[in-house]
PDB file of C-alpha atoms in Angstrom:
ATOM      1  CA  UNK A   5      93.602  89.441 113.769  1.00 89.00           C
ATOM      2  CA  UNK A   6      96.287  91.015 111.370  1.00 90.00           C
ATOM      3  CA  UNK A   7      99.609  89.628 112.718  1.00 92.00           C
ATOM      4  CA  UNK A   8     102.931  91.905 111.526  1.00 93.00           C
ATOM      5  CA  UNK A   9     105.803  89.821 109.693  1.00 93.00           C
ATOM      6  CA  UNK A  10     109.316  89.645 109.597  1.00 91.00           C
ATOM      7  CA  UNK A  11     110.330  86.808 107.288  1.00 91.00           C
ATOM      8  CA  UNK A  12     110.420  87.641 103.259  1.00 94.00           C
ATOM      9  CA  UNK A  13     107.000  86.910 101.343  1.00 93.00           C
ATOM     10  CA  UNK A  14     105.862  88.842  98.634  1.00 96.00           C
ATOM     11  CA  UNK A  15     102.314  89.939  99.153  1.00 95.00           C
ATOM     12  CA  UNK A  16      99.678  87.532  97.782  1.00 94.00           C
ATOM     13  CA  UNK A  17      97.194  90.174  96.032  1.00 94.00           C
ATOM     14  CA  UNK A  18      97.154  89.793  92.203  1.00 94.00           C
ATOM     15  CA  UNK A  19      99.491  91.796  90.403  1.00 95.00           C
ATOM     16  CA  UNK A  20     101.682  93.014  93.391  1.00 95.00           C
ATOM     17  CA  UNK A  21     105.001  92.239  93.575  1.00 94.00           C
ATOM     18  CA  UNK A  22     105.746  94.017  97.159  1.00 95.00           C
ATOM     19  CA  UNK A  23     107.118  92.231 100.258  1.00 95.00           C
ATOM     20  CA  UNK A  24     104.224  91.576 102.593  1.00 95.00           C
ATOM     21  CA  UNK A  25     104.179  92.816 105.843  1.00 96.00           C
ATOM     22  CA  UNK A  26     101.521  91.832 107.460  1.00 96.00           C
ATOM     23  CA  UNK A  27      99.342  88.576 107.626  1.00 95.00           C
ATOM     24  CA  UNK A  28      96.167  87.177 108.932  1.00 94.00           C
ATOM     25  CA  UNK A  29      94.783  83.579 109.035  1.00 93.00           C
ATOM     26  CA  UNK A  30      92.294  82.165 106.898  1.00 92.00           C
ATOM     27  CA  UNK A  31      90.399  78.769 105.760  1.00 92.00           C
ATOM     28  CA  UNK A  32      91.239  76.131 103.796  1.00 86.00           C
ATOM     29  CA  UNK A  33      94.395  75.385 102.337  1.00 87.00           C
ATOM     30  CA  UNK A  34      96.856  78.030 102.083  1.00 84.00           C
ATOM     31  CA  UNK A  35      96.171  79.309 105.730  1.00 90.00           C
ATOM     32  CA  UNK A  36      97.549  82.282 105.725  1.00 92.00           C
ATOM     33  CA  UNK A  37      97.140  85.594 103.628  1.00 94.00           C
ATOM     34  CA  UNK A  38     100.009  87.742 103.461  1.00 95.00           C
ATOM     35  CA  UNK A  39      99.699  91.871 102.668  1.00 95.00           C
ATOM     36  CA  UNK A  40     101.940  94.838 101.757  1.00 96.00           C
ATOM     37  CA  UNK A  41     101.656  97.732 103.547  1.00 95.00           C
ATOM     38  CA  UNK A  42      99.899  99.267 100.984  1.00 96.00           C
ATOM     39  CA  UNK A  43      97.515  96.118  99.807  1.00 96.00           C
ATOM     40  CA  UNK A  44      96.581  96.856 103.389  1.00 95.00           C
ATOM     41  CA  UNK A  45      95.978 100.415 103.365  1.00 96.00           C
ATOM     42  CA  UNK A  46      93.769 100.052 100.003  1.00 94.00           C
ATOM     43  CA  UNK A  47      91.837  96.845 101.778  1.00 93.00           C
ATOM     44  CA  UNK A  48      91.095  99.163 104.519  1.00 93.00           C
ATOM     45  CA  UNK A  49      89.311 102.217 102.445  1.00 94.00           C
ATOM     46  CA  UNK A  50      87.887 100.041 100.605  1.00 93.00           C
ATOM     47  CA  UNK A  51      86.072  98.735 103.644  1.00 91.00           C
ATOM     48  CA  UNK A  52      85.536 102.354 105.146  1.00 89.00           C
ATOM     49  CA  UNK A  53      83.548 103.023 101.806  1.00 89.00           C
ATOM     50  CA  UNK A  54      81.333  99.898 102.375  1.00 90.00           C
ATOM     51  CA  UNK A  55      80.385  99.940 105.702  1.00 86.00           C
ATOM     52  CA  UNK A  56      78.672 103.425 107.095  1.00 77.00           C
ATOM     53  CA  UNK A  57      79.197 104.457 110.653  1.00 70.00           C
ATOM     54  CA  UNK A  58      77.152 104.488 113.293  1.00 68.00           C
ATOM     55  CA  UNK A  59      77.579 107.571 115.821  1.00 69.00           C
ATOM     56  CA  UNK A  60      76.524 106.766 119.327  1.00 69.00           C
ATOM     57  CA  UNK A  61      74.211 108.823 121.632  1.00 68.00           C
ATOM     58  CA  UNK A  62      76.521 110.578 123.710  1.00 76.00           C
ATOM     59  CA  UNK A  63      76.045 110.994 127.749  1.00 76.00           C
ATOM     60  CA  UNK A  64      74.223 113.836 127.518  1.00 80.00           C
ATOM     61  CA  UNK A  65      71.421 113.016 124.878  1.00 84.00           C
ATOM     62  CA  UNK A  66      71.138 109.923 126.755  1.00 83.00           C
ATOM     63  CA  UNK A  67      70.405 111.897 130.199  1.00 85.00           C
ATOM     64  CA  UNK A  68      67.937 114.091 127.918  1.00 88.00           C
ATOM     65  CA  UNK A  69      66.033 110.963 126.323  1.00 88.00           C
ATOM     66  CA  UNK A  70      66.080 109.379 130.134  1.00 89.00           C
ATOM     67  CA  UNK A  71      64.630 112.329 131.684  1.00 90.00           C
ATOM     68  CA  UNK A  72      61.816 112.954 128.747  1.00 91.00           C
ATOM     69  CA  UNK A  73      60.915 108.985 128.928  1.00 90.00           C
ATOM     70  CA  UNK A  74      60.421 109.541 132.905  1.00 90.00           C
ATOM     71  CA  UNK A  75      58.582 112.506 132.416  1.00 88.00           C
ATOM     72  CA  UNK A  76      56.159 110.996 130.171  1.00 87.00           C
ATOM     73  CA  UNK A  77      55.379 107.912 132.499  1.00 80.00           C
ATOM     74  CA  UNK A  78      54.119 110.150 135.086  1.00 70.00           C
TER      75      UNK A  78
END
């Protein structure tokens, strides 16, 4: 999805004037949407902050739940 870069392009977020590094493909006109490494690294956090994880059930607690649920049917 995010493709690294080697020819010269400044980055296209407002108010950077860094060489971008990186790029990924968009809609519409322009594209393309080129990033400096650290447009990328802030983009990235940001996103971390939004979204909350999700831990799995590991293969143990899953073992556990199975053998309670089988328990309980008989």
């Amino acid at each position: 999805m995010i493709n690294a870069i080697t020819t010269k392009t400044k980055c296209d977020v407002r108010d950077c004037k860094n060489d971008a590094q990186f790029c990924f493909d968009t809609k519409g006109r322009q594209n393309k949407c080129f990033l400096c490494a650290q447009c990328l690294a802030r983009l990235s956090a940001d996103g971390r902050a939004m979204t909350v994880p999700k831990s799995p059930k590991n293969a143990i607690k899953r073992q556990m739940d199975k053998r309670v649920e089988e328990a309980n049917r008989e």
